[in-house]
């Protein structure tokens, strides 16, 4: 067979891996052992559903064979193996789409080591130490074995081969500067440091001296907490999450009761690159009595907690259940509920230290807030763990409970406003009377905020309301003149007619202090911000909600308008500009504006 080229993303990635991870070369061994362990997991699972296929009596092992004469190192496993198709698809491409793009974007910021972990380019790290790699492999259930060869530069070749048993050998021809990797003392050290927890025996082949099992080999989560070091916990986290950071939170627990299970969970300290992918898949690994079943059991963790990494192991689940059946299993739902409860409780404790909690919140808060919308059962708890910008403080985020602790006497609602960014929101005319009365307003800028405010309408007895729903709470004693009621009515009627194609109605408001006008929407209608979001995503092209143009009866301009004729079209435009909206006829607007400025200037001149 002639040589096949790597996909371009592979070439690019290889280049980064080989040249950037120079000081971390030893990670290649961890990666290959990790793959071997995955392959054993897969075969073990496969044998549960296809009995009779696996002929190793369930004795899985990973063998490391250094050869000082040849200068080679071989990592072998008796796992699932690969056929020709698998070799082409798994070792010739990078499985996860969008990886190349991500590498390009992220190359400049963030450590390369982190990146490598995030998209699991594991196998390619072999080329950091090898000038040539040979993969001899035979897939479970098939007779033909295959040899995949590559120098890691331009491509690979696949030819027929022989292998007595199912499994894979990865043979590395070590580069001159990587000869350390035939040294058994060094090998033993890196295996113990980085792969100790691997669930299968890792055996070092010492040639004439026989074989030696190097790792402890017991599933880490089955041990007592007191017997596990931080290093072991972190190593395990790196293995299952493929991240390199130090996790922000670790939770190791055993649940007892009518269903028993163990959990070892982590919250990373850095966001994964796929946090906002549309599939929002959780990735906890499910084990049944230490046998790996799947990391795609949707019901195991709600989507808003998809960033939680780790494992759940329960002996109470049936072993040979199909993944599809698992999804529906009532026990899975129980495990989920219990686990989510523990995570939220732990977050509650950690939230007491503001600075510490912000490390979590800044990274995962946007995803976490989806839970207010999504997790009906824990809605209030998730809300209480959420943090928001508010008019109370320029820097510090607030919780809803802190907000409540500061409400004014007689204030009955929690108020919020939504928009694109915090600084613009702070200047929104809708907030003028709130400022004047010292009423705090939450400043919400994430798209998800538009959704949760529709379902969390009340928090601990305080209705949550958009600022546009606040007229009653904002009654103010004013000593400035107000437009005469009768002419004000005439003005708003006139304006309603004039702008009837653009706004639903025109009303007087008590909310404004310094602006003459402001745009808002009818109660319960889609907010202007949400409309804009949807328009940006081409979800919708015309206004769905009907706008309200509010006029400030205390503003000199409105007072004047109320009893004189004036060019009123600019008022709507002014309101739109304050909202950050595009105005319909901007040249007309600026002409008018210049006109007024000129008039004002002539007067004062
Ligand atoms: P990842 O482990 O994140 O999937 P890798 O680059 O480490 O990425 O491996 C790519 C793929 O190659 C694996 O997903 C697996 O399908 C296949 N593979 C690698 N090593 C082995 C092995 N020892 N046995 C079977 N399949 C393997
Ligand atoms: Mg891997």
Coordinates of C-alpha atoms and ligand atoms in Angstrom, one line a residue:
X1 CA 0.0 0.0 0.0
X2 CA 1.3 3.4 -0.9
X3 CA 1.9 6.1 1.6
X4 CA -1.2 8.1 2.9
X5 CA -0.9 11.7 3.8
X6 CA -1.9 13.0 7.2
X7 CA -4.8 15.4 7.2
X8 CA -3.5 19.0 7.3
X9 CA -4.6 19.4 10.9
X10 CA -2.6 16.4 11.9
X11 CA 0.5 17.9 10.4
X12 CA 0.0 21.2 12.0
X13 CA -0.7 19.6 15.4
X14 CA 2.3 17.2 15.1
X15 CA 4.5 20.2 14.6
X16 CA 3.2 21.9 17.7
X17 CA 3.3 18.8 19.8
X18 CA 6.8 17.9 18.8
X19 CA 8.3 21.3 19.0
X20 CA 6.5 22.8 22.0
X21 CA 6.3 20.1 24.5
X22 CA 10.0 19.8 24.5
X23 CA 10.4 19.8 28.3
X24 CA 7.4 17.6 29.0
X25 CA 8.4 14.7 26.7
X26 CA 7.7 12.0 29.3
X27 CA 4.0 12.6 28.9
X28 CA 4.1 10.4 25.8
X29 CA 4.2 7.4 28.0
X30 CA 1.3 8.4 30.0
X31 CA -0.7 9.0 26.8
X32 CA 0.2 5.6 25.3
X33 CA -0.6 3.8 28.6
X34 CA -3.9 5.8 28.8
X35 CA -4.8 4.6 25.3
X36 CA -3.9 1.0 26.2
X37 CA -6.1 1.3 29.2
X38 CA -9.0 2.7 27.1
X39 CA -8.6 -0.2 24.7
X40 CA -8.9 -2.7 27.6
X41 CA -11.9 -0.9 28.9
X42 CA -13.5 -1.1 25.5
X43 CA -12.8 -4.8 25.1
X44 CA -14.1 -5.6 28.5
X45 CA -17.3 -3.8 27.8
X46 CA -17.6 -5.4 24.4
X47 CA -17.2 -8.8 25.9
X48 CA -20.1 -8.2 28.2
X49 CA -22.4 -7.6 25.3
X50 CA -20.7 -10.2 23.0
X51 CA -19.8 -13.1 25.2
X52 CA -17.3 -15.7 23.8
X53 CA -15.3 -13.2 21.7
X54 CA -12.7 -12.3 24.3
X55 CA -10.2 -15.1 24.9
X56 CA -8.0 -13.7 27.6
X57 CA -10.1 -14.8 30.5
X58 CA -10.7 -11.2 31.4
X59 CA -7.1 -10.8 32.3
X60 CA -6.1 -7.5 30.8
X61 CA -2.7 -6.1 31.0
X62 CA -0.4 -3.4 29.6
X63 CA 3.2 -4.4 28.9
X64 CA 6.1 -2.0 28.6
X65 CA 9.2 -3.5 26.8
X66 CA 12.4 -1.5 26.6
X67 CA 15.1 -2.7 24.3
X68 CA 18.5 -1.1 24.8
X69 CA 20.2 -2.8 21.9
X70 CA 17.6 -1.8 19.3
X71 CA 16.9 1.5 21.1
X72 CA 13.2 0.8 21.0
X73 CA 10.4 1.0 23.5
X74 CA 7.2 -1.0 23.0
X75 CA 3.8 -0.5 24.7
X76 CA 1.5 -3.5 24.3
X77 CA -2.0 -4.2 25.4
X78 CA -4.5 -7.0 25.0
X79 CA -7.4 -4.6 24.5
X80 CA -9.8 -4.1 21.6
X81 CA -7.2 -3.6 18.8
X82 CA -7.8 -1.8 15.6
X83 CA -8.7 -2.9 12.0
X84 CA -7.5 -1.1 8.9
X85 CA -10.4 1.3 9.0
X86 CA -9.7 2.2 12.6
X87 CA -6.1 2.8 11.8
X88 CA -6.9 5.2 9.0
X89 CA -9.6 7.0 11.0
X90 CA -8.1 7.1 14.5
X91 CA -4.4 7.4 13.8
X92 CA -4.5 9.4 10.6
X93 CA -6.9 12.1 11.6
X94 CA -7.9 13.9 14.8
X95 CA -11.3 12.7 15.8
X96 CA -12.6 15.9 17.2
X97 CA -13.8 18.4 14.7
X98 CA -12.7 22.0 14.9
X99 CA -9.5 21.0 16.6
X100 CA -7.2 22.7 14.0
X101 CA -9.1 25.9 14.2
X102 CA -8.9 25.8 18.0
X103 CA -5.2 25.2 17.9
X104 CA -4.7 28.2 15.7
X105 CA -6.8 30.5 17.9
X106 CA -5.4 29.3 21.2
X107 CA -1.8 28.9 20.2
X108 CA -0.9 32.4 21.2
X109 CA -2.7 32.5 24.5
X110 CA -2.5 29.7 27.0
X111 CA 0.0 27.0 27.6
X112 CA 0.5 24.5 24.9
X113 CA 0.6 21.8 27.5
X114 CA -3.0 22.6 28.4
X115 CA -4.0 22.5 24.8
X116 CA -2.5 19.1 24.2
X117 CA -4.5 17.7 27.1
X118 CA -7.7 19.3 25.9
X119 CA -8.0 17.7 22.6
X120 CA -6.4 14.4 23.3
X121 CA -3.7 14.4 20.7
X122 CA -2.3 11.7 22.9
X123 CA -1.0 9.3 20.4
X124 CA 1.0 11.8 18.4
X125 CA 3.0 12.7 21.4
X126 CA 4.9 9.5 20.6
X127 CA 6.7 11.4 17.9
X128 CA 8.3 13.6 20.5
X129 CA 10.6 10.7 21.4
X130 CA 10.4 8.5 18.3
X131 CA 11.7 9.0 14.8
X132 CA 9.5 6.1 13.7
X133 CA 6.5 4.4 15.2
X134 CA 5.2 0.9 14.3
X135 CA 1.7 -0.1 15.4
X136 CA 0.9 -3.8 15.0
X137 CA -2.7 -4.5 15.9
X138 CA -5.5 -6.9 15.6
X139 CA -9.1 -6.1 16.4
X140 CA -11.4 -8.2 18.5
X141 CA -13.6 -10.5 16.4
X142 CA -11.2 -10.3 13.3
X143 CA -8.4 -12.6 12.1
X144 CA -6.3 -10.2 10.0
X145 CA -3.7 -8.0 11.8
X146 CA -2.3 -4.8 10.4
X147 CA 1.0 -2.8 10.6
X148 CA 0.8 1.0 10.6
X149 CA 4.1 2.8 10.2
X150 CA 5.0 6.4 10.2
X151 CA 7.9 8.8 10.7
X152 CA 5.5 11.4 12.0
X153 CA 6.3 13.9 9.4
X154 CA 4.5 13.4 6.2
X155 CA 2.1 10.4 6.5
X156 CA 1.7 6.7 7.2
X157 CA 1.6 3.3 5.6
X158 CA -0.6 0.4 6.4
X159 CA 0.3 -3.2 5.4
X160 CA -1.0 -6.7 6.4
X161 CA 0.7 -8.2 9.4
X162 CA 0.5 -11.1 11.8
X163 CA -0.4 -11.1 15.4
X164 CA -1.4 -14.2 17.4
X165 CA -3.8 -12.5 19.7
X166 CA -6.1 -9.5 19.8
X167 CA -4.5 -6.3 20.9
X168 CA -2.0 -3.7 20.0
X169 CA 1.8 -3.2 20.1
X170 CA 3.1 0.4 19.7
X171 CA 6.8 0.2 19.0
X172 CA 8.8 3.4 19.2
X173 CA 12.2 3.8 17.5
X174 CA 13.7 6.3 20.0
X175 CA 15.4 9.4 18.8
X176 CA 19.0 10.0 19.9
X177 CA 18.1 12.4 22.6
X178 CA 15.4 10.1 24.0
X179 CA 17.5 7.1 24.9
X180 CA 16.6 7.5 28.6
X181 CA 13.4 5.7 27.8
X182 CA 15.0 2.3 27.7
X183 CA 16.3 2.8 31.3
X184 CA 14.1 0.7 33.6
X185 CA 14.7 2.8 36.7
X186 CA 13.5 5.9 34.8
X187 CA 10.5 4.1 33.3
X188 CA 9.4 2.7 36.6
X189 CA 9.6 6.3 38.0
X190 CA 7.4 7.8 35.3
X191 CA 4.9 5.0 35.3
X192 CA 4.5 5.3 39.1
X193 CA 4.2 9.1 38.9
X194 CA 1.8 9.4 36.1
X195 CA 0.0 6.2 35.6
X196 CA -0.2 4.5 39.0
X197 CA -3.9 4.5 39.3
X198 CA -4.5 2.7 35.9
X199 CA -7.0 0.0 36.5
X200 CA -5.0 -2.8 34.8
X201 CA -1.5 -4.1 35.7
X202 CA 1.3 -2.2 34.0
X203 CA 4.0 -4.7 33.6
X204 CA 7.6 -3.8 32.9
X205 CA 9.4 -6.4 30.8
X206 CA 12.9 -6.8 32.3
X207 CA 14.0 -9.4 29.8
X208 CA 15.9 -12.2 31.4
X209 CA 15.0 -10.8 34.8
X210 CA 11.3 -11.5 34.1
X211 CA 8.4 -9.2 34.5
X212 CA 7.5 -6.7 37.2
X213 CA 4.1 -5.1 37.9
X214 CA 4.8 -1.4 38.5
X215 CA 1.5 0.3 39.3
X216 CA -0.7 -0.2 42.4
X217 CA -3.5 -0.9 39.9
X218 CA -6.5 -0.5 42.2
X219 CA -9.2 1.9 41.2
X220 CA -8.3 5.0 43.1
X221 CA -11.9 5.8 44.0
X222 CA -12.3 2.5 45.9
X223 CA -9.6 3.5 48.4
X224 CA -10.1 5.4 51.6
X225 CA -9.7 9.1 51.3
X226 CA -7.1 9.1 54.0
X227 CA -4.9 6.8 51.9
X228 CA -4.9 8.9 48.8
X229 CA -2.4 11.8 48.4
X230 CA -3.2 15.0 46.6
X231 CA -0.7 14.0 43.9
X232 CA -2.7 10.8 43.3
X233 CA -5.9 12.6 43.1
X234 CA -4.5 15.1 40.7
X235 CA -2.9 12.5 38.5
X236 CA -6.2 10.7 38.3
X237 CA -7.9 14.0 37.4
X238 CA -5.4 14.5 34.6
X239 CA -6.0 11.0 33.3
X240 CA -9.8 11.2 33.1
X241 CA -10.2 14.9 32.1
X242 CA -7.2 15.1 29.9
X243 CA -6.6 18.5 31.4
X244 CA -3.3 19.6 33.0
X245 CA -4.6 22.1 35.5
X246 CA -5.0 21.7 39.2
X247 CA -8.8 21.2 39.7
X248 CA -10.6 23.9 41.6
X249 CA -12.8 21.4 43.4
X250 CA -12.5 17.8 44.3
X251 CA -15.3 15.7 45.7
X252 CA -14.9 12.1 46.8
X253 CA -17.9 10.4 48.3
X254 CA -19.7 7.2 48.9
X255 CA -23.4 7.3 48.8
X256 CA -25.2 4.7 50.9
X257 CA -28.9 3.9 51.1
X258 CA -31.2 2.2 48.7
X259 CA -28.7 2.6 46.0
X260 CA -25.0 2.6 46.6
X261 CA -22.4 4.4 44.6
X262 CA -19.1 6.1 44.8
X263 CA -18.2 9.3 43.1
X264 CA -14.9 11.0 42.5
X265 CA -15.6 14.4 40.9
X266 CA -13.7 17.4 40.0
X267 CA -14.4 20.9 38.8
X268 CA -11.5 22.1 36.6
X269 CA -9.9 25.5 37.2
X270 CA -9.9 26.3 33.4
X271 CA -12.6 26.1 30.9
X272 CA -12.4 23.4 28.3
X273 CA -12.5 24.5 24.7
X274 CA -15.9 22.8 24.1
X275 CA -17.8 24.3 27.0
X276 CA -20.1 26.1 24.7
X277 CA -20.5 23.5 21.9
X278 CA -24.1 23.1 21.1
X279 CA -24.3 19.5 22.2
X280 CA -23.6 20.4 25.8
X281 CA -22.6 16.8 26.6
X282 CA -21.7 15.7 30.0
X283 CA -18.7 13.4 30.3
X284 CA -18.7 11.7 33.6
X285 CA -17.4 8.1 33.3
X286 CA -19.8 5.5 34.6
X287 CA -18.4 2.3 36.1
X288 CA -20.3 -0.7 37.3
X289 CA -18.2 -2.4 39.9
X290 CA -15.0 -1.0 38.5
X291 CA -15.8 -2.0 35.0
X292 CA -15.9 1.0 32.7
X293 CA -19.3 1.3 30.9
X294 CA -19.5 4.6 29.2
X295 CA -18.7 8.3 29.3
X296 CA -21.8 9.2 27.3
X297 CA -24.7 8.4 29.7
X298 CA -26.6 11.6 29.2
X299 CA -28.8 11.3 32.2
X300 CA -25.9 11.0 34.6
X301 CA -25.2 14.8 34.9
X302 CA -27.4 17.7 33.8
X303 CA -26.0 19.8 30.9
X304 CA -25.5 22.9 33.0
X305 CA -22.9 20.9 35.0
X306 CA -21.2 19.4 32.0
X307 CA -17.9 20.8 33.1
X308 CA -17.8 18.4 36.1
X309 CA -15.2 15.7 35.4
X310 CA -14.8 12.4 37.2
X311 CA -16.3 9.0 37.7
X312 CA -19.3 7.4 39.2
X313 CA -19.1 3.7 40.2
X314 CA -22.1 1.7 41.3
X315 CA -22.4 -2.0 41.9
X316 CA -26.2 -1.7 41.9
X317 CA -26.5 -1.2 38.1
X318 CA -26.8 -4.2 35.8
X319 CA -23.4 -4.9 34.1
X320 CA -24.6 -6.0 30.7
X321 CA -27.1 -3.2 30.1
X322 CA -26.9 -1.4 26.8
X323 CA -25.9 2.3 26.8
X324 CA -29.3 3.2 25.4
X325 CA -31.1 1.4 28.2
X326 CA -28.9 3.1 30.7
X327 CA -30.1 6.4 29.6
X328 CA -33.7 5.5 30.7
X329 CA -32.6 3.7 33.9
X330 CA -34.4 4.9 37.0
X331 CA -31.2 4.3 39.1
X332 CA -29.3 6.6 36.9
X333 CA -31.8 9.4 37.7
X334 CA -31.3 8.7 41.4
X335 CA -27.6 8.8 41.1
X336 CA -27.8 12.0 39.2
X337 CA -30.1 13.6 41.8
X338 CA -27.9 12.6 44.7
X339 CA -24.7 13.7 42.9
X340 CA -26.1 17.1 41.8
X341 CA -27.2 17.7 45.4
X342 CA -23.7 17.0 46.7
X343 CA -22.1 19.3 44.1
X344 CA -24.4 22.1 44.9
X345 CA -23.9 21.7 48.6
X346 CA -20.1 21.8 48.1
X347 CA -20.5 24.9 45.9
X348 CA -22.5 26.5 48.7
X349 CA -19.6 26.0 51.1
X350 CA -17.0 27.2 48.7
X351 CA -19.1 30.3 47.8
X352 CA -18.6 31.7 51.3
X353 CA -15.1 32.8 50.3
X354 CA -15.8 35.4 47.6
X355 CA -12.3 35.4 46.0
X356 CA -12.1 31.7 45.8
X357 CA -15.6 31.3 44.5
X358 CA -15.0 33.9 41.8
X359 CA -12.3 31.6 40.4
X360 CA -15.0 29.1 39.7
X361 CA -17.7 31.7 38.7
X362 CA -15.6 33.6 36.1
X363 CA -14.8 30.3 34.3
X364 CA -18.1 28.4 34.6
X365 CA -20.7 30.8 35.7
X366 CA -22.3 31.3 32.3
X367 CA -22.8 27.6 31.9
X368 CA -23.9 27.1 35.5
X369 CA -26.6 29.7 35.2
X370 CA -28.3 27.6 32.6
X371 CA -29.3 25.5 35.6
X372 CA -31.7 28.2 36.9
X373 CA -33.6 27.6 33.7
X374 CA -33.0 23.9 33.4
X375 CA -33.0 22.3 36.8
X376 CA -36.5 22.8 38.0
X377 CA -36.0 20.8 41.2
X378 CA -32.9 22.8 42.3
X379 CA -33.9 26.1 40.7
X380 CA -33.7 28.2 43.9
X381 CA -30.5 26.6 45.0
X382 CA -28.8 27.2 41.6
X383 CA -30.1 30.8 41.7
X384 CA -28.7 31.3 45.2
X385 CA -25.3 30.1 43.9
X386 CA -25.3 32.4 41.0
X387 CA -23.6 35.8 41.0
X388 CA -24.5 39.0 39.1
X389 CA -23.3 42.4 38.3
X390 CA -25.4 45.1 39.9
X391 CA -25.7 48.8 40.4
X392 CA -24.6 48.3 44.0
X393 CA -20.9 47.9 43.2
X394 CA -18.8 48.4 40.1
X395 CA -16.5 45.4 40.6
X396 CA -18.0 43.0 43.1
X397 CA -20.7 40.6 41.9
X398 CA -23.7 40.0 44.1
X399 CA -25.8 37.0 45.0
X400 CA -29.6 37.3 45.2
X401 CA -29.4 36.9 49.0
X402 CA -27.1 39.8 49.3
X403 CA -29.4 41.8 47.1
X404 CA -32.3 41.0 49.4
X405 CA -30.3 42.0 52.4
X406 CA -29.9 45.5 50.9
X407 CA -33.5 46.2 49.7
X408 CA -34.9 49.5 50.6
X409 CA -37.7 49.7 53.1
X410 CA -40.9 49.0 51.3
X411 CA -39.2 47.7 48.2
X412 CA -41.0 44.5 47.2
X413 CA -39.2 43.4 44.1
X414 CA -35.8 42.3 42.8
X415 CA -35.1 44.4 39.7
X416 CA -33.0 43.5 36.7
X417 CA -32.2 44.9 33.3
X418 CA -30.7 43.0 30.4
X419 CA -28.3 44.3 27.7
X420 CA -25.1 43.6 25.8
X421 CA -22.6 44.9 28.3
X422 CA -22.4 46.1 31.8
X423 CA -20.9 49.6 31.2
X424 CA -23.7 50.5 28.7
X425 CA -26.3 49.1 31.0
X426 CA -25.1 51.2 33.8
X427 CA -26.0 54.3 31.7
X428 CA -29.4 53.1 30.5
X429 CA -32.0 55.8 31.1
X430 CA -34.3 53.1 32.5
X431 CA -32.2 53.1 35.6
X432 CA -32.4 56.8 36.3
X433 CA -35.2 56.7 38.9
X434 CA -33.7 53.6 40.4
X435 CA -30.5 55.5 41.0
X436 CA -32.4 58.5 42.3
X437 CA -34.2 56.2 44.8
X438 CA -31.2 54.1 45.6
X439 CA -32.9 50.9 44.4
X440 CA -30.4 48.3 43.3
X441 CA -30.7 46.7 39.8
X442 CA -29.1 43.5 38.6
X443 CA -27.2 44.1 35.3
X444 CA -27.6 41.0 33.2
X445 CA -25.6 40.6 30.0
X446 CA -25.5 36.8 29.2
X447 CA -27.9 35.4 26.6
X448 CA -29.0 32.8 29.2
X449 CA -30.1 35.6 31.5
X450 CA -33.0 36.3 29.1
X451 CA -34.2 32.7 29.7
X452 CA -33.9 32.2 33.4
X453 CA -35.7 35.4 34.3
X454 CA -38.7 34.0 32.5
X455 CA -38.9 31.0 34.8
X456 CA -37.5 32.2 38.1
X457 CA -40.1 34.9 38.7
X458 CA -39.8 34.9 42.4
X459 CA -36.9 34.4 44.8
X460 CA -37.5 34.0 48.5
X461 CA -40.7 35.9 48.3
X462 CA -39.4 38.7 46.1
X463 CA -40.8 38.8 42.6
X464 CA -38.0 39.2 40.1
X465 CA -39.0 42.0 37.7
X466 CA -37.6 43.8 34.7
X467 CA -37.1 47.5 35.4
X468 CA -39.8 48.3 33.0
X469 CA -42.3 46.7 35.3
X470 CA -41.5 49.0 38.2
X471 CA -43.6 52.1 38.0
X472 CA -45.3 51.7 41.4
X473 CA -42.1 51.2 43.4
X474 CA -40.6 54.3 41.9
X475 CA -43.1 57.0 42.9
X476 CA -41.0 60.0 43.9
X477 CA -41.5 63.2 45.5
X478 CA -40.5 65.7 42.9
X479 CA -40.2 69.4 43.2
X480 CA -39.7 70.1 39.5
X481 CA -42.7 71.1 37.3
X482 CA -44.6 68.4 35.5
X483 CA -46.3 68.7 32.1
X484 CA -49.9 69.5 32.4
X485 CA -52.0 66.3 32.5
X486 CA -54.3 67.3 29.7
X487 CA -51.7 68.4 27.2
X488 CA -49.6 65.4 28.2
X489 CA -52.4 63.2 27.1
X490 CA -52.7 65.0 23.8
X491 CA -49.0 64.7 23.2
X492 CA -48.9 60.9 23.9
X493 CA -52.0 60.4 21.7
X494 CA -50.4 62.4 19.0
X495 CA -47.1 60.5 19.2
X496 CA -48.9 57.2 19.3
X497 CA -50.5 58.0 16.0
X498 CA -47.2 59.4 14.6
X499 CA -45.2 56.4 15.5
X500 CA -47.9 53.8 15.1
X501 CA -45.8 51.7 12.7
X502 CA -42.9 51.4 15.2
X503 CA -44.2 51.4 18.7
X504 CA -47.3 49.9 20.3
X505 CA -48.0 52.8 22.5
X506 CA -46.7 56.0 24.0
X507 CA -47.1 56.5 27.8
X508 CA -45.9 58.9 30.5
X509 CA -43.6 57.3 33.0
X510 CA -42.3 58.1 36.5
X511 CA -39.1 56.3 35.9
X512 CA -37.1 58.8 34.1
X513 CA -35.2 61.7 35.6
X514 CA -32.8 63.1 33.1
X515 CA -33.8 61.6 29.8
X516 CA -36.9 62.8 28.0
X517 CA -37.8 59.4 26.5
X518 CA -37.0 55.7 26.8
X519 CA -38.0 52.6 24.9
X520 CA -39.3 49.5 26.6
X521 CA -41.5 46.6 26.0
X522 CA -44.9 45.4 27.3
X523 CA -44.8 43.2 30.4
X524 CA -44.1 39.6 29.6
X525 CA -42.9 40.4 26.1
X526 CA -39.5 39.5 24.7
X527 CA -37.0 42.1 25.9
X528 CA -35.3 44.4 23.4
X529 CA -32.0 42.7 24.3
X530 CA -33.4 39.3 23.5
X531 CA -34.8 40.5 20.3
X532 CA -31.4 41.8 19.3
X533 CA -29.8 38.5 20.2
X534 CA -32.2 36.6 18.1
X535 CA -31.8 39.0 15.2
X536 CA -28.0 38.6 15.4
X537 CA -28.5 34.8 15.2
X538 CA -30.9 35.3 12.2
X539 CA -33.6 33.8 14.3
X540 CA -36.0 36.5 13.5
X541 CA -36.1 39.6 11.4
X542 CA -39.0 41.8 12.6
X543 CA -39.9 43.0 16.0
X544 CA -42.0 40.5 17.8
X545 CA -42.7 42.4 20.9
X546 CA -44.5 45.7 20.8
X547 CA -42.4 48.6 22.0
X548 CA -43.5 51.2 24.4
X549 CA -42.2 54.7 24.1
X550 CA -42.1 56.2 27.5
X551 CA -42.0 59.9 28.0
X552 CA -40.7 61.8 31.0
X553 CA -43.4 64.4 32.0
X554 CA -40.8 66.2 34.2
X555 CA -38.4 66.8 31.3
X556 CA -38.4 70.4 30.0
X557 CA -38.4 69.1 26.5
X558 CA -41.6 67.1 27.1
X559 CA -43.2 69.9 29.0
X560 CA -42.5 72.2 26.1
X561 CA -43.7 69.7 23.5
X562 CA -46.8 69.1 25.4
X563 CA -48.0 72.6 24.7
X564 CA -46.2 73.5 21.6
X565 CA -45.5 72.0 18.2
X566 CA -42.2 70.4 17.7
X567 CA -40.6 67.9 15.4
X568 CA -41.4 64.8 17.3
X569 CA -39.8 62.2 15.2
X570 CA -36.4 62.7 16.8
X571 CA -37.7 61.6 20.1
X572 CA -38.2 58.1 19.1
X573 CA -34.7 58.1 17.6
X574 CA -33.2 59.4 20.7
X575 CA -34.9 56.7 22.7
X576 CA -33.5 54.1 20.3
X577 CA -30.0 55.4 20.6
X578 CA -30.1 55.2 24.3
X579 CA -31.1 51.5 24.0
X580 CA -28.3 50.9 21.6
X581 CA -30.7 50.3 18.7
X582 CA -30.1 51.4 15.1
X583 CA -32.3 54.2 14.1
X584 CA -34.5 54.0 11.0
X585 CA -33.3 57.1 9.2
X586 CA -30.1 58.1 10.7
X587 CA -29.3 60.8 8.2
X588 CA -32.6 62.4 8.9
X589 CA -31.9 62.2 12.6
X590 CA -28.5 63.8 12.4
X591 CA -29.9 66.5 10.2
X592 CA -32.4 67.3 12.8
X593 CA -29.9 67.1 15.6
X594 CA -27.6 69.6 13.8
X595 CA -30.6 71.8 13.3
X596 CA -31.3 71.9 17.0
X597 CA -27.7 72.4 18.0
X598 CA -27.5 75.3 15.5
X599 CA -30.7 76.8 16.9
X600 CA -29.4 76.6 20.4
X601 CA -26.1 78.1 19.4
X602 CA -27.8 80.9 17.6
X603 CA -29.9 81.6 20.6
X604 CA -27.0 81.8 23.0
X605 CA -24.8 83.7 20.5
Ligands
LIG1 P1 -7.8 9.9 22.4 O1 -7.2 8.8 23.3 O2 -8.1 11.2 23.0 O3 -9.0 9.4 21.6 P2 -5.4 9.5 20.9 O4 -4.6 10.3 19.9 O5 -4.6 9.2 22.2 O6 -6.7 10.3 21.3 O7 -5.8 8.1 20.3 C1 -6.6 8.2 19.1 C2 -7.4 7.0 18.9 O8 -6.6 5.9 18.4 C3 -8.1 6.4 20.1 O9 -9.3 7.1 20.3 C4 -8.3 5.0 19.7 O10 -9.5 4.9 18.9 C5 -7.1 4.7 18.9 N1 -6.1 4.0 19.7 C6 -5.0 4.6 20.1 N2 -4.2 3.7 20.8 C7 -4.9 2.5 20.8 C8 -4.7 1.2 21.4 N3 -3.7 0.9 22.1 N4 -5.7 0.3 21.1 C9 -6.8 0.6 20.4 N5 -7.1 1.8 19.9 C10 -6.1 2.7 20.1
LIG2 MG1 -5.4 9.0 24.2

